[in-house]
Backbone as CSV, one residue per row, in Angstrom:
resi,resn,N_x,N_y,N_z,CA_x,CA_y,CA_z,C_x,C_y,C_z
1,MET,102.256,114.896,-129.956,103.644,114.616,-129.597,103.818,113.172,-129.120
2,LEU,102.796,112.639,-128.428,102.851,111.245,-127.987,102.931,110.307,-129.196
3,LYS,102.194,110.651,-130.264,102.235,109.832,-131.479,103.635,109.845,-132.088
4,LYS,104.283,111.000,-132.069,105.637,111.093,-132.608,106.607,110.243,-131.785
5,CYS,106.396,110.239,-130.471,107.249,109.445,-129.593,107.043,107.953,-129.862
6,LEU,105.792,107.563,-130.072,105.492,106.167,-130.404,106.122,105.792,-131.745
7,LYS,106.041,106.709,-132.703,106.625,106.463,-134.020,108.135,106.302,-133.917
8,HIS,108.755,107.123,-133.074,110.198,107.038,-132.881,110.578,105.701,-132.263
9,GLU,109.833,105.263,-131.241,110.117,103.987,-130.593,109.910,102.829,-131.571
10,TRP,108.886,102.952,-132.414,108.624,101.914,-133.409,109.804,101.792,-134.386
11,LYS,110.284,102.939,-134.879,111.402,102.924,-135.824,112.665,102.351,-135.179
12,ALA,112.821,102.569,-133.886,114.026,102.121,-133.188,114.007,100.625,-132.886
13,THR,112.842,100.009,-132.964,112.744,98.606,-132.530,112.265,97.631,-133.596
14,TRP,111.575,98.110,-134.643,110.868,97.166,-135.499,111.804,96.249,-136.291
15,LYS,112.971,96.741,-136.710,113.871,95.903,-137.500,114.390,94.719,-136.680
16,SER,114.853,95.007,-135.474,115.378,93.942,-134.622,114.291,92.947,-134.244
17,MET,113.125,93.466,-133.876,112.046,92.591,-133.427,111.458,91.795,-134.585
18,ALA,111.325,92.430,-135.738,110.818,91.710,-136.910,111.799,90.621,-137.324
19,GLY,113.090,90.891,-137.177,114.105,89.912,-137.555,114.059,88.666,-136.701
20,ILE,114.041,88.841,-135.375,114.088,87.681,-134.480,112.788,86.897,-134.526
21,ASN,111.667,87.588,-134.618,110.381,86.875,-134.683,110.168,86.244,-136.059
22,GLY,110.644,86.938,-137.103,110.563,86.363,-138.435,111.398,85.103,-138.549
23,ALA,112.564,85.089,-137.892,113.424,83.903,-137.904,112.713,82.710,-137.266
24,ALA,111.979,82.972,-136.186,111.235,81.890,-135.521,110.173,81.307,-136.452
25,LEU,109.462,82.173,-137.175,108.429,81.700,-138.106,109.046,80.940,-139.282
26,ILE,110.150,81.459,-139.817,110.796,80.818,-140.964,111.324,79.430,-140.592
27,LEU,111.934,79.322,-139.396,112.435,78.016,-138.978,111.287,77.032,-138.746
28,GLY,110.168,77.539,-138.230,109.004,76.681,-138.069,108.489,76.193,-139.413
29,LEU,108.496,77.087,-140.409,108.052,76.714,-141.754,108.991,75.681,-142.368
30,PHE,110.301,75.916,-142.239,111.271,74.955,-142.763,111.112,73.587,-142.094
31,GLY,110.865,73.622,-140.782,110.670,72.369,-140.068,109.437,71.632,-140.556
32,GLY,108.371,72.378,-140.804,107.147,71.770,-141.322,107.373,71.152,-142.695
33,LEU,108.117,71.861,-143.545,108.432,71.327,-144.875,109.293,70.071,-144.766
34,GLY,110.211,70.092,-143.783,111.046,68.913,-143.578,110.232,67.717,-143.137
35,ILE,109.261,67.963,-142.276,108.399,66.871,-141.815,107.563,66.325,-142.967
36,ILE,107.096,67.240,-143.826,106.361,66.783,-145.020,107.250,65.871,-145.855
37,GLY,108.528,66.257,-145.985,109.462,65.424,-146.736,109.649,64.067,-146.098
38,LEU,109.776,64.034,-144.773,109.935,62.759,-144.075,108.705,61.881,-144.229
39,LEU,107.538,62.507,-144.185,106.295,61.738,-144.343,106.169,61.162,-145.748
40,ASN,106.880,61.789,-146.701,106.865,61.299,-148.085,108.152,60.534,-148.410
41,ASN,108.750,59.972,-147.335,109.913,59.088,-147.483,111.162,59.790,-148.029
42,MET,111.255,61.089,-147.829,112.488,61.795,-148.207,113.566,61.511,-147.156
43,ARG,114.774,61.281,-147.594,115.871,61.002,-146.679,116.583,62.305,-146.306
44,ILE,116.572,62.605,-145.012,117.247,63.804,-144.508,118.350,63.340,-143.558
45,PRO,119.599,63.730,-143.797,120.705,63.298,-142.930,120.443,63.626,-141.460
46,ASP,120.850,62.728,-140.593,120.635,62.924,-139.159,121.288,64.199,-138.654
47,VAL,122.470,64.534,-139.218,123.167,65.730,-138.755,122.346,66.987,-139.054
48,ILE,121.621,66.982,-140.169,120.765,68.125,-140.507,119.619,68.235,-139.513
49,VAL,119.042,67.104,-139.166,117.937,67.086,-138.203,118.399,67.598,-136.848
50,VAL,119.584,67.148,-136.411,120.114,67.570,-135.110,120.417,69.067,-135.108
51,LEU,121.076,69.537,-136.167,121.408,70.960,-136.246,120.162,71.822,-136.306
52,TYR,119.164,71.370,-137.073,117.916,72.129,-137.152,117.224,72.196,-135.800
53,THR,117.134,71.044,-135.134,116.469,70.999,-133.830,117.141,71.947,-132.845
54,PHE,118.477,71.928,-132.829,119.225,72.820,-131.935,118.951,74.279,-132.269
55,ALA,119.032,74.622,-133.563,118.808,76.007,-133.987,117.391,76.452,-133.683
56,TYR,116.433,75.559,-133.873,115.027,75.909,-133.648,114.758,76.229,-132.183
57,VAL,115.263,75.364,-131.305,115.061,75.590,-129.866,115.741,76.886,-129.435
58,VAL,116.962,77.103,-129.933,117.704,78.320,-129.567,116.965,79.573,-130.038
59,ILE,116.459,79.544,-131.262,115.763,80.714,-131.805,114.489,81.002,-131.020
60,LEU,113.727,79.971,-130.676,112.488,80.198,-129.920,112.780,80.819,-128.567
61,ILE,113.772,80.272,-127.879,114.133,80.813,-126.566,114.713,82.219,-126.712
62,ALA,115.586,82.386,-127.696,116.236,83.677,-127.898,115.231,84.765,-128.264
63,SER,114.202,84.411,-129.032,113.225,85.418,-129.444,112.516,86.018,-128.239
64,ALA,112.223,85.177,-127.249,111.569,85.678,-126.036,112.533,86.513,-125.203
65,ILE,113.754,86.010,-125.024,114.743,86.728,-124.211,115.132,88.051,-124.859
66,VAL,115.393,88.006,-126.173,115.814,89.216,-126.886,114.726,90.285,-126.843
67,THR,113.468,89.864,-126.915,112.363,90.829,-126.837,112.457,91.643,-125.559
68,TYR,112.634,90.966,-124.434,112.688,91.666,-123.149,113.974,92.474,-123.006
69,LEU,115.091,91.915,-123.467,116.353,92.645,-123.344,116.365,93.910,-124.194
70,LEU,115.876,93.810,-125.437,115.863,94.975,-126.323,114.920,96.058,-125.811
71,MET,113.738,95.647,-125.348,112.781,96.633,-124.859,113.257,97.292,-123.564
72,ALA,113.878,96.502,-122.690,114.433,97.068,-121.463,115.581,98.015,-121.784
73,SER,116.406,97.622,-122.754,117.526,98.460,-123.178,117.039,99.781,-123.754
74,ARG,115.951,99.743,-124.520,115.396,100.959,-125.099,114.956,101.927,-123.997
75,TYR,114.319,101.407,-122.977,113.856,102.255,-121.877,115.053,102.897,-121.170
76,TYR,116.060,102.075,-120.894,117.240,102.577,-120.191,117.978,103.642,-121.008
77,LYS,118.241,103.327,-122.280,119.022,104.240,-123.109,118.289,105.544,-123.395
78,SER,116.985,105.448,-123.645,116.246,106.649,-124.039,115.880,107.555,-122.869
79,ILE,116.022,107.046,-121.651,115.675,107.860,-120.486,116.902,108.207,-119.641
80,PHE,117.802,107.258,-119.451,118.848,107.409,-118.439,120.271,107.509,-118.983
81,THR,120.439,107.572,-120.293,121.780,107.757,-120.849,121.827,109.091,-121.602
82,ASP,122.854,109.282,-122.420,122.982,110.530,-123.165,121.766,110.800,-124.038
83,GLU,121.164,109.728,-124.555,119.951,109.895,-125.361,118.832,110.532,-124.549
84,GLY,118.899,110.353,-123.223,117.887,110.930,-122.355,117.863,112.443,-122.382
85,TYR,118.999,113.071,-122.694,119.021,114.530,-122.795,118.062,115.001,-123.881
86,LEU,118.022,114.250,-124.988,117.096,114.594,-126.060,115.664,114.227,-125.689
87,THR,115.490,113.026,-125.140,114.149,112.560,-124.771,113.488,113.493,-123.777
88,ASN,114.268,113.948,-122.807,113.693,114.759,-121.741,113.522,116.223,-122.122
89,THR,113.939,116.601,-123.334,113.649,117.950,-123.817,112.336,117.993,-124.592
90,LEU,111.792,116.822,-124.899,110.522,116.779,-125.622,109.391,117.264,-124.724
91,PRO,108.403,117.939,-125.322,107.276,118.443,-124.517,106.315,117.317,-124.128
92,LEU,106.833,116.362,-123.385,106.040,115.224,-122.920,106.148,115.117,-121.411
93,THR,105.087,114.685,-120.781,105.148,114.423,-119.348,105.866,113.096,-119.130
94,SER,106.318,112.871,-117.910,106.977,111.596,-117.611,106.023,110.432,-117.846
95,GLY,104.747,110.661,-117.576,103.754,109.620,-117.796,103.634,109.250,-119.269
96,GLN,103.702,110.251,-120.150,103.619,109.990,-121.584,104.855,109.264,-122.089
97,LYS,106.017,109.597,-121.522,107.248,108.904,-121.911,107.172,107.429,-121.529
98,ILE,106.725,107.170,-120.322,106.585,105.788,-119.858,105.547,105.053,-120.699
99,LEU,104.427,105.725,-120.969,103.344,105.093,-121.725,103.785,104.718,-123.136
100,SER,104.515,105.600,-123.803,104.929,105.319,-125.181,105.833,104.097,-125.239
101,LYS,106.752,103.997,-124.285,107.667,102.859,-124.275,106.956,101.586,-123.812
102,PHE,106.021,101.743,-122.894,105.245,100.590,-122.427,104.418,99.990,-123.560
103,LEU,103.759,100.837,-124.337,102.903,100.344,-125.417,103.704,99.580,-126.464
104,ILE,104.900,100.076,-126.804,105.750,99.373,-127.768,106.225,98.044,-127.190
105,PHE,106.635,98.042,-125.934,107.070,96.820,-125.244,105.925,95.811,-125.217
106,PHE,104.754,96.270,-124.843,103.577,95.403,-124.748,103.243,94.813,-126.114
107,PHE,103.273,95.664,-127.144,102.954,95.222,-128.500,103.909,94.135,-128.962
108,TRP,105.218,94.356,-128.812,106.186,93.381,-129.287,106.158,92.096,-128.467
109,SER,105.799,92.203,-127.210,105.666,90.994,-126.390,104.526,90.124,-126.902
110,ILE,103.406,90.748,-127.260,102.267,90.002,-127.814,102.651,89.388,-129.158
111,ILE,103.331,90.173,-129.999,103.768,89.657,-131.301,104.707,88.473,-131.114
112,ASN,105.596,88.567,-130.141,106.537,87.481,-129.883,105.802,86.196,-129.483
113,ILE,104.808,86.322,-128.628,104.025,85.157,-128.200,103.301,84.543,-129.399
114,ILE,102.702,85.395,-130.221,101.984,84.908,-131.407,102.945,84.194,-132.355
115,CYS,104.128,84.773,-132.552,105.104,84.176,-133.474,105.623,82.840,-132.949
116,ILE,105.834,82.732,-131.649,106.297,81.463,-131.078,105.257,80.368,-131.297
117,PHE,104.000,80.665,-130.964,102.943,79.668,-131.166,102.713,79.412,-132.656
118,GLY,102.844,80.464,-133.476,102.691,80.293,-134.912,103.780,79.405,-135.479
119,SER,105.010,79.578,-134.988,106.125,78.753,-135.436,105.902,77.289,-135.074
120,ILE,105.456,77.055,-133.856,105.175,75.675,-133.421,104.045,75.078,-134.251
121,ALA,103.030,75.905,-134.559,101.908,75.427,-135.377,102.378,75.036,-136.776
122,LEU,103.266,75.854,-137.369,103.807,75.534,-138.692,104.612,74.238,-138.661
123,LEU,105.305,74.026,-137.554,106.146,72.837,-137.430,105.316,71.561,-137.320
124,ILE,104.267,71.592,-136.511,103.515,70.359,-136.241,102.304,70.179,-137.151
125,ALA,101.982,71.201,-137.953,100.799,71.111,-138.823,100.819,69.879,-139.730
126,PRO,101.959,69.550,-140.389,101.966,68.358,-141.246,101.675,67.068,-140.485
127,MET,102.200,66.967,-139.250,101.943,65.768,-138.455,100.478,65.666,-138.070
128,LEU,99.871,66.796,-137.698,98.454,66.786,-137.357,97.604,66.438,-138.572
129,SER,97.976,67.000,-139.711,97.238,66.712,-140.939,97.310,65.228,-141.281
130,GLU,98.507,64.654,-141.141,98.688,63.232,-141.426,97.882,62.372,-140.453
131,ALA,97.887,62.781,-139.190,97.150,62.020,-138.180,95.650,62.059,-138.446
132,LEU,95.149,63.228,-138.873,93.716,63.348,-139.161,93.324,62.524,-140.382
133,GLU,94.218,62.471,-141.358,93.924,61.668,-142.542,93.832,60.185,-142.211
134,GLN,94.641,59.747,-141.266,94.665,58.339,-140.901,93.521,57.929,-139.992
135,THR,92.804,58.929,-139.467,91.670,58.597,-138.596,90.443,58.184,-139.389
136,ASN,90.485,58.392,-140.727,89.396,57.940,-141.603,88.022,58.462,-141.155
137,GLY,87.916,59.776,-141.060,86.611,60.365,-140.783,86.263,60.496,-139.321
138,THR,87.202,60.177,-138.422,86.898,60.285,-136.992,87.364,61.623,-136.417
139,ALA,87.780,62.548,-137.288,88.262,63.847,-136.809,87.177,64.599,-136.049
140,ASP,85.933,64.530,-136.562,84.833,65.218,-135.884,84.621,64.656,-134.493
141,ILE,84.735,63.343,-134.381,84.574,62.705,-133.070,85.685,63.166,-132.128
142,LEU,86.917,63.238,-132.661,88.050,63.680,-131.852,87.860,65.109,-131.371
143,MET,87.398,65.997,-132.251,87.182,67.394,-131.869,86.103,67.517,-130.811
144,ARG,85.054,66.711,-130.949,83.985,66.748,-129.943,84.491,66.258,-128.583
145,GLU,85.361,65.240,-128.629,85.922,64.723,-127.379,86.827,65.755,-126.720
146,LEU,87.609,66.445,-127.550,88.487,67.484,-127.004,87.678,68.627,-126.410
147,GLU,86.620,69.030,-127.110,85.766,70.103,-126.602,85.124,69.701,-125.284
148,PHE,84.661,68.451,-125.225,84.044,67.953,-123.989,85.054,67.936,-122.846
149,ALA,86.295,67.504,-123.162,87.331,67.425,-122.131,87.671,68.805,-121.587
150,PHE,87.870,69.780,-122.486,88.222,71.131,-122.042,87.047,71.806,-121.327
151,THR,85.837,71.525,-121.768,84.659,72.072,-121.079,84.557,71.512,-119.672
152,SER,84.858,70.236,-119.524,84.845,69.613,-118.193,85.898,70.246,-117.292
153,ILE,87.079,70.512,-117.870,88.134,71.173,-117.098,87.681,72.562,-116.649
154,ALA,87.022,73.289,-117.566,86.516,74.627,-117.232,85.537,74.556,-116.073
155,HIS,84.631,73.586,-116.092,83.654,73.444,-115.011,84.347,73.090,-113.697
156,GLU,85.362,72.224,-113.775,86.081,71.835,-112.569,86.813,73.017,-111.939
157,LEU,87.250,73.940,-112.786,87.983,75.109,-112.294,87.060,76.249,-111.879
158,GLY,85.760,76.026,-111.994,84.805,77.013,-111.512,84.272,77.973,-112.550
159,PHE,84.440,77.670,-113.838,83.945,78.533,-114.902,82.640,77.973,-115.474
160,ALA,81.784,78.884,-115.925,80.488,78.463,-116.446,80.629,77.684,-117.746
161,ASN,81.594,78.087,-118.577,81.793,77.410,-119.852,83.226,77.630,-120.323
162,LEU,83.571,76.981,-121.433,84.931,77.063,-121.959,85.316,78.473,-122.414
163,PRO,84.452,79.199,-123.157,84.814,80.573,-123.556,85.123,81.473,-122.366
164,MET,84.373,81.314,-121.267,84.627,82.131,-120.081,86.025,81.855,-119.520
165,MET,86.427,80.586,-119.519,87.752,80.243,-119.021,88.838,80.839,-119.916
166,VAL,88.637,80.749,-121.228,89.618,81.284,-122.169,89.765,82.789,-121.998
167,ILE,88.636,83.505,-121.912,88.660,84.965,-121.724,89.355,85.324,-120.423
168,PHE,89.051,84.575,-119.369,89.646,84.827,-118.056,91.159,84.640,-118.103
169,LEU,91.612,83.548,-118.707,93.045,83.270,-118.771,93.783,84.296,-119.627
170,ILE,93.159,84.726,-120.717,93.778,85.756,-121.562,93.900,87.066,-120.791
171,ALA,92.844,87.417,-120.055,92.839,88.672,-119.300,93.925,88.688,-118.229
172,ILE,94.030,87.601,-117.467,95.040,87.598,-116.403,96.446,87.498,-116.992
173,SER,96.576,86.894,-118.179,97.881,86.840,-118.838,98.320,88.230,-119.276
174,LEU,97.388,89.019,-119.792,97.704,90.388,-120.200,98.067,91.246,-118.994
175,ILE,97.359,91.046,-117.880,97.688,91.779,-116.658,99.068,91.391,-116.165
176,SER,99.380,90.099,-116.225,100.695,89.613,-115.799,101.800,90.201,-116.670
177,LEU,101.535,90.328,-117.969,102.516,90.923,-118.879,102.727,92.398,-118.544
178,MET,101.646,93.111,-118.291,101.743,94.517,-117.916,102.550,94.670,-116.626
179,TYR,102.276,93.801,-115.666,102.989,93.817,-114.384,104.487,93.577,-114.591
180,THR,104.827,92.613,-115.439,106.229,92.294,-115.701,106.963,93.476,-116.326
181,ILE,106.321,94.106,-117.310,106.945,95.248,-117.980,107.171,96.395,-117.003
182,MET,106.157,96.712,-116.214,106.288,97.828,-115.285,107.307,97.538,-114.197
183,MET,107.429,96.259,-113.786,108.440,95.908,-112.791,109.840,96.074,-113.378
184,ILE,110.016,95.673,-114.645,111.314,95.857,-115.311,111.667,97.336,-115.371
185,TYR,110.712,98.166,-115.754,110.949,99.607,-115.811,111.321,100.161,-114.443
186,THR,110.643,99.679,-113.414,110.912,100.168,-112.061,112.315,99.782,-111.606
187,CYS,112.714,98.555,-111.903,114.059,98.114,-111.531,115.116,98.947,-112.240
188,ILE,114.871,99.268,-113.508,115.805,100.125,-114.249,115.869,101.510,-113.612
189,SER,114.725,102.057,-113.253,114.685,103.384,-112.629,115.379,103.389,-111.274
190,LEU,115.140,102.345,-110.483,115.792,102.249,-109.173,117.298,102.053,-109.330
191,GLY,117.692,101.280,-110.310,119.120,101.087,-110.559,119.809,102.381,-110.949
192,ASN,119.069,103.277,-111.601,119.620,104.567,-112.013,119.957,105.456,-110.821
193,LEU,119.391,105.158,-109.666,119.666,105.967,-108.479,121.079,105.755,-107.953
194,PHE,121.714,104.650,-108.360,123.080,104.375,-107.921,124.053,105.226,-108.740
195,SER,125.124,105.631,-108.103,126.102,106.494,-108.779,126.978,105.724,-109.763
196,SER,127.133,104.420,-109.563,127.933,103.598,-110.460,127.345,102.192,-110.529
197,HIS,127.822,101.408,-111.502,127.343,100.030,-111.680,125.812,99.972,-111.737
198,LYS,125.245,100.848,-112.548,123.787,100.959,-112.596,123.124,99.713,-113.184
199,ILE,123.754,99.153,-114.207,123.172,97.963,-114.835,123.213,96.790,-113.869
200,LEU,124.343,96.621,-113.164,124.445,95.550,-112.168,123.416,95.746,-111.067
201,ALA,123.253,96.989,-110.631,122.261,97.282,-109.595,120.860,96.953,-110.090
202,THR,120.588,97.271,-111.351,119.278,96.973,-111.928,118.998,95.481,-111.913
203,VAL,120.003,94.683,-112.320,119.837,93.223,-112.362,119.597,92.673,-110.962
204,LEU,120.379,93.134,-109.984,120.232,92.652,-108.617,118.881,93.048,-108.033
205,ILE,118.463,94.274,-108.317,117.155,94.727,-107.834,116.048,93.893,-108.455
206,TYR,116.193,93.589,-109.749,115.161,92.794,-110.438,115.000,91.421,-109.797
207,PHE,116.106,90.718,-109.613,116.014,89.371,-109.042,115.527,89.409,-107.598
208,GLY,116.034,90.382,-106.824,115.601,90.486,-105.438,114.130,90.826,-105.316
209,LEU,113.692,91.843,-106.072,112.299,92.265,-106.022,111.377,91.185,-106.554
210,ASN,111.807,90.522,-107.621,110.998,89.464,-108.210,110.796,88.312,-107.228
211,MET,111.848,87.923,-106.538,111.744,86.837,-105.562,110.800,87.204,-104.429
212,ILE,110.930,88.428,-103.931,110.086,88.859,-102.814,108.616,88.914,-103.228
213,LEU,108.351,89.534,-104.382,106.970,89.689,-104.825,106.342,88.351,-105.212
214,GLN,107.111,87.493,-105.870,106.579,86.188,-106.247,106.271,85.352,-105.018
215,ALA,107.116,85.447,-104.003,106.855,84.714,-102.763,105.596,85.230,-102.095
216,ALA,105.420,86.561,-102.111,104.238,87.154,-101.494,102.970,86.782,-102.253
217,ILE,103.035,86.858,-103.584,101.862,86.533,-104.397,101.531,85.054,-104.308
218,SER,102.558,84.217,-104.255,102.326,82.773,-104.143,101.630,82.429,-102.838
219,GLY,101.847,83.249,-101.830,101.194,83.004,-100.549,99.689,83.111,-100.616
220,ILE,99.190,83.733,-101.692,97.741,83.861,-101.865,97.092,82.491,-102.054
221,ASN,97.879,81.511,-102.446,97.331,80.182,-102.707,96.712,79.545,-101.467
222,VAL,97.090,80.038,-100.281,96.542,79.448,-99.060,95.135,79.951,-98.768
223,ILE,94.688,80.952,-99.523,93.365,81.530,-99.256,92.277,80.477,-99.413
224,GLY,92.387,79.662,-100.463,91.382,78.630,-100.695,91.273,77.666,-99.534
225,VAL,92.434,77.326,-98.957,92.438,76.411,-97.822,91.830,77.083,-96.598
226,LEU,92.220,78.341,-96.366,91.720,79.052,-95.194,90.210,79.252,-95.260
227,LEU,89.722,79.508,-96.485,88.287,79.721,-96.660,87.536,78.411,-96.805
228,ARG,88.289,77.300,-96.907,87.686,75.989,-97.105,86.764,75.991,-98.318
229,ALA,87.240,76.654,-99.353,86.431,76.754,-100.563,86.427,75.429,-101.297
230,GLU,85.406,75.220,-102.109,85.331,74.030,-102.934,86.418,74.087,-104.002
231,SER,86.858,72.922,-104.461,87.957,72.858,-105.426,87.647,73.634,-106.701
232,SER,86.371,73.690,-107.084,86.004,74.383,-108.315,86.162,75.890,-108.204
233,ALA,86.255,76.412,-106.975,86.355,77.862,-106.783,87.777,78.314,-106.467
234,VAL,88.620,77.378,-106.029,89.949,77.754,-105.576,90.776,78.366,-106.706
235,PHE,90.806,77.722,-107.861,91.651,78.178,-108.966,91.262,79.576,-109.430
236,SER,89.996,79.760,-109.769,89.560,81.049,-110.294,89.717,82.155,-109.261
237,LEU,89.412,81.854,-107.993,89.539,82.855,-106.935,90.995,83.249,-106.737
238,THR,91.864,82.250,-106.669,93.291,82.518,-106.466,93.881,83.322,-107.613
239,MET,93.586,82.906,-108.845,94.110,83.603,-110.006,93.579,85.028,-110.091
240,LEU,92.321,85.222,-109.738,91.732,86.555,-109.778,92.405,87.477,-108.759
241,ILE,92.617,86.978,-107.546,93.253,87.785,-106.508,94.691,88.127,-106.900
242,CYS,95.417,87.136,-107.438,96.789,87.379,-107.884,96.822,88.432,-108.991
243,ALA,95.866,88.343,-109.926,95.809,89.308,-111.022,95.524,90.717,-110.497
244,LEU,94.625,90.828,-109.535,94.304,92.139,-108.964,95.507,92.725,-108.226
245,ILE,96.238,91.860,-107.525,97.445,92.329,-106.840,98.476,92.820,-107.853
246,GLU,98.663,92.056,-108.931,99.614,92.456,-109.969,99.178,93.759,-110.635
247,LEU,97.873,93.925,-110.818,97.364,95.169,-111.398,97.657,96.347,-110.480
248,ALA,97.425,96.156,-109.175,97.695,97.221,-108.207,99.192,97.539,-108.160
249,LEU,100.035,96.502,-108.194,101.480,96.717,-108.184,101.941,97.434,-109.448
250,SER,101.292,97.150,-110.571,101.635,97.842,-111.822,101.409,99.333,-111.694
251,VAL,100.315,99.704,-111.045,100.024,101.123,-110.820,101.078,101.746,-109.902
252,VAL,101.442,101.012,-108.853,102.481,101.495,-107.931,103.800,101.678,-108.671
253,PHE,104.166,100.699,-109.488,105.402,100.789,-110.267,105.383,101.997,-111.200
254,TYR,104.226,102.249,-111.795,104.091,103.395,-112.704,104.420,104.704,-111.988
255,PHE,103.863,104.878,-110.787,104.089,106.124,-110.060,105.521,106.208,-109.520
256,ILE,106.123,105.064,-109.202,107.531,105.076,-108.793,108.404,105.561,-109.946
257,ASN,108.127,105.056,-111.145,108.873,105.495,-112.325,108.684,106.978,-112.585
258,ARG,107.455,107.449,-112.487,107.192,108.870,-112.699,107.957,109.717,-111.691
259,PHE,107.955,109.299,-110.428,108.634,110.074,-109.384,110.132,110.148,-109.655
260,ILE,110.731,109.025,-110.026,112.175,109.000,-110.262,112.541,109.850,-111.465
261,ILE,111.749,109.750,-112.551,112.032,110.539,-113.759,111.863,112.031,-113.481
262,ASP,110.847,112.385,-112.701,110.566,113.788,-112.416,111.516,114.389,-111.374
263,LYS,111.867,113.601,-110.339,112.572,114.145,-109.194,113.994,113.640,-108.994
264,LYS,114.283,112.445,-109.507,115.572,111.816,-109.207,116.357,111.427,-110.464
265,LEU,116.054,112.044,-111.573,116.706,111.652,-112.811,118.200,111.927,-112.744
266,ASN,118.989,110.880,-113.036,120.448,110.981,-112.939,121.046,110.432,-114.213
267,LEU,121.219,111.308,-115.214,121.750,110.872,-116.507,123.247,110.610,-116.399
268,GLN,123.692,109.557,-117.128,125.125,109.258,-117.115,125.784,109.670,-118.429
C-alpha cells in the first residue's frame, strides 16, 4: 500500500516538477548555444541577451521556489483538505503517509538541485572549453593547481583529504534538506490546528519557528571559541553539531506530525 501511495504522489507531481526543471535545463542549453555563437562572432541583439538573462535568472529561482511550494501544497491538500478524507481512509499509518510524501519531496528537491547546477554547467561549458583551448596545454597544470588548492582548504578545515570533505558536506546537506522538509510539514500541521486562516497561520509559524531555530543553531558557533579549539577543528565540529541537532529536530518534527494527524486532525 505504501508503494501505491508513492505512485499516487509521483503521478500528482511529476508533470509540474519535470516542466519547471526541464525549463531550467533547456534555458541553460540555449544560453550555451548562444555563447557558442558569440564566440564564433555571431551577432545577437542586445535586447535578446537582456531578455534571456532575465528569463534565465527567473526560471532558476522559480524552479527552487516552485519545488517547495508544490510539495508543501501536496502535503496540505492530501492530508488537511477534502482530499484528506480519501487519504485518511487508506490502510496506512500516519507514519507511512508522512514518509511517502517526504520521499517524493526529498527526491524532487535533489532533482531540482541537480538541474540547477546542470543548467549552469550547460551555460558556462562553452566558455570553459574556449578558455582551456587558449591555455595551450596548460589545462593539466590548472587542474593540479585546483586540486592542490581544494585539498589545502580541506586540511585547513580539519579534514584528512578532499574526498572526506566532499562526503561530509554532502551528508550534512542531505540532513539539512531533511530537516527543512520536516519543519515545513510541521508548520503545515500546526497551522491546521487553527479554526480559520490556516494557510496564514502556517506561514507565520514557519517564519517564527525558522527564526527561533536558526538563532539557536547559529549559537553553536561559539562552541569553538569556548573550547579554544584550533581553527582546523572549528568548522567540522560546528557543522557536525549543527547537523546532529537538525537530525534530532527532524525526528521531533516527525512525531509532532504523527501526533497531529492521529489525534488532532481537523479537515476543512
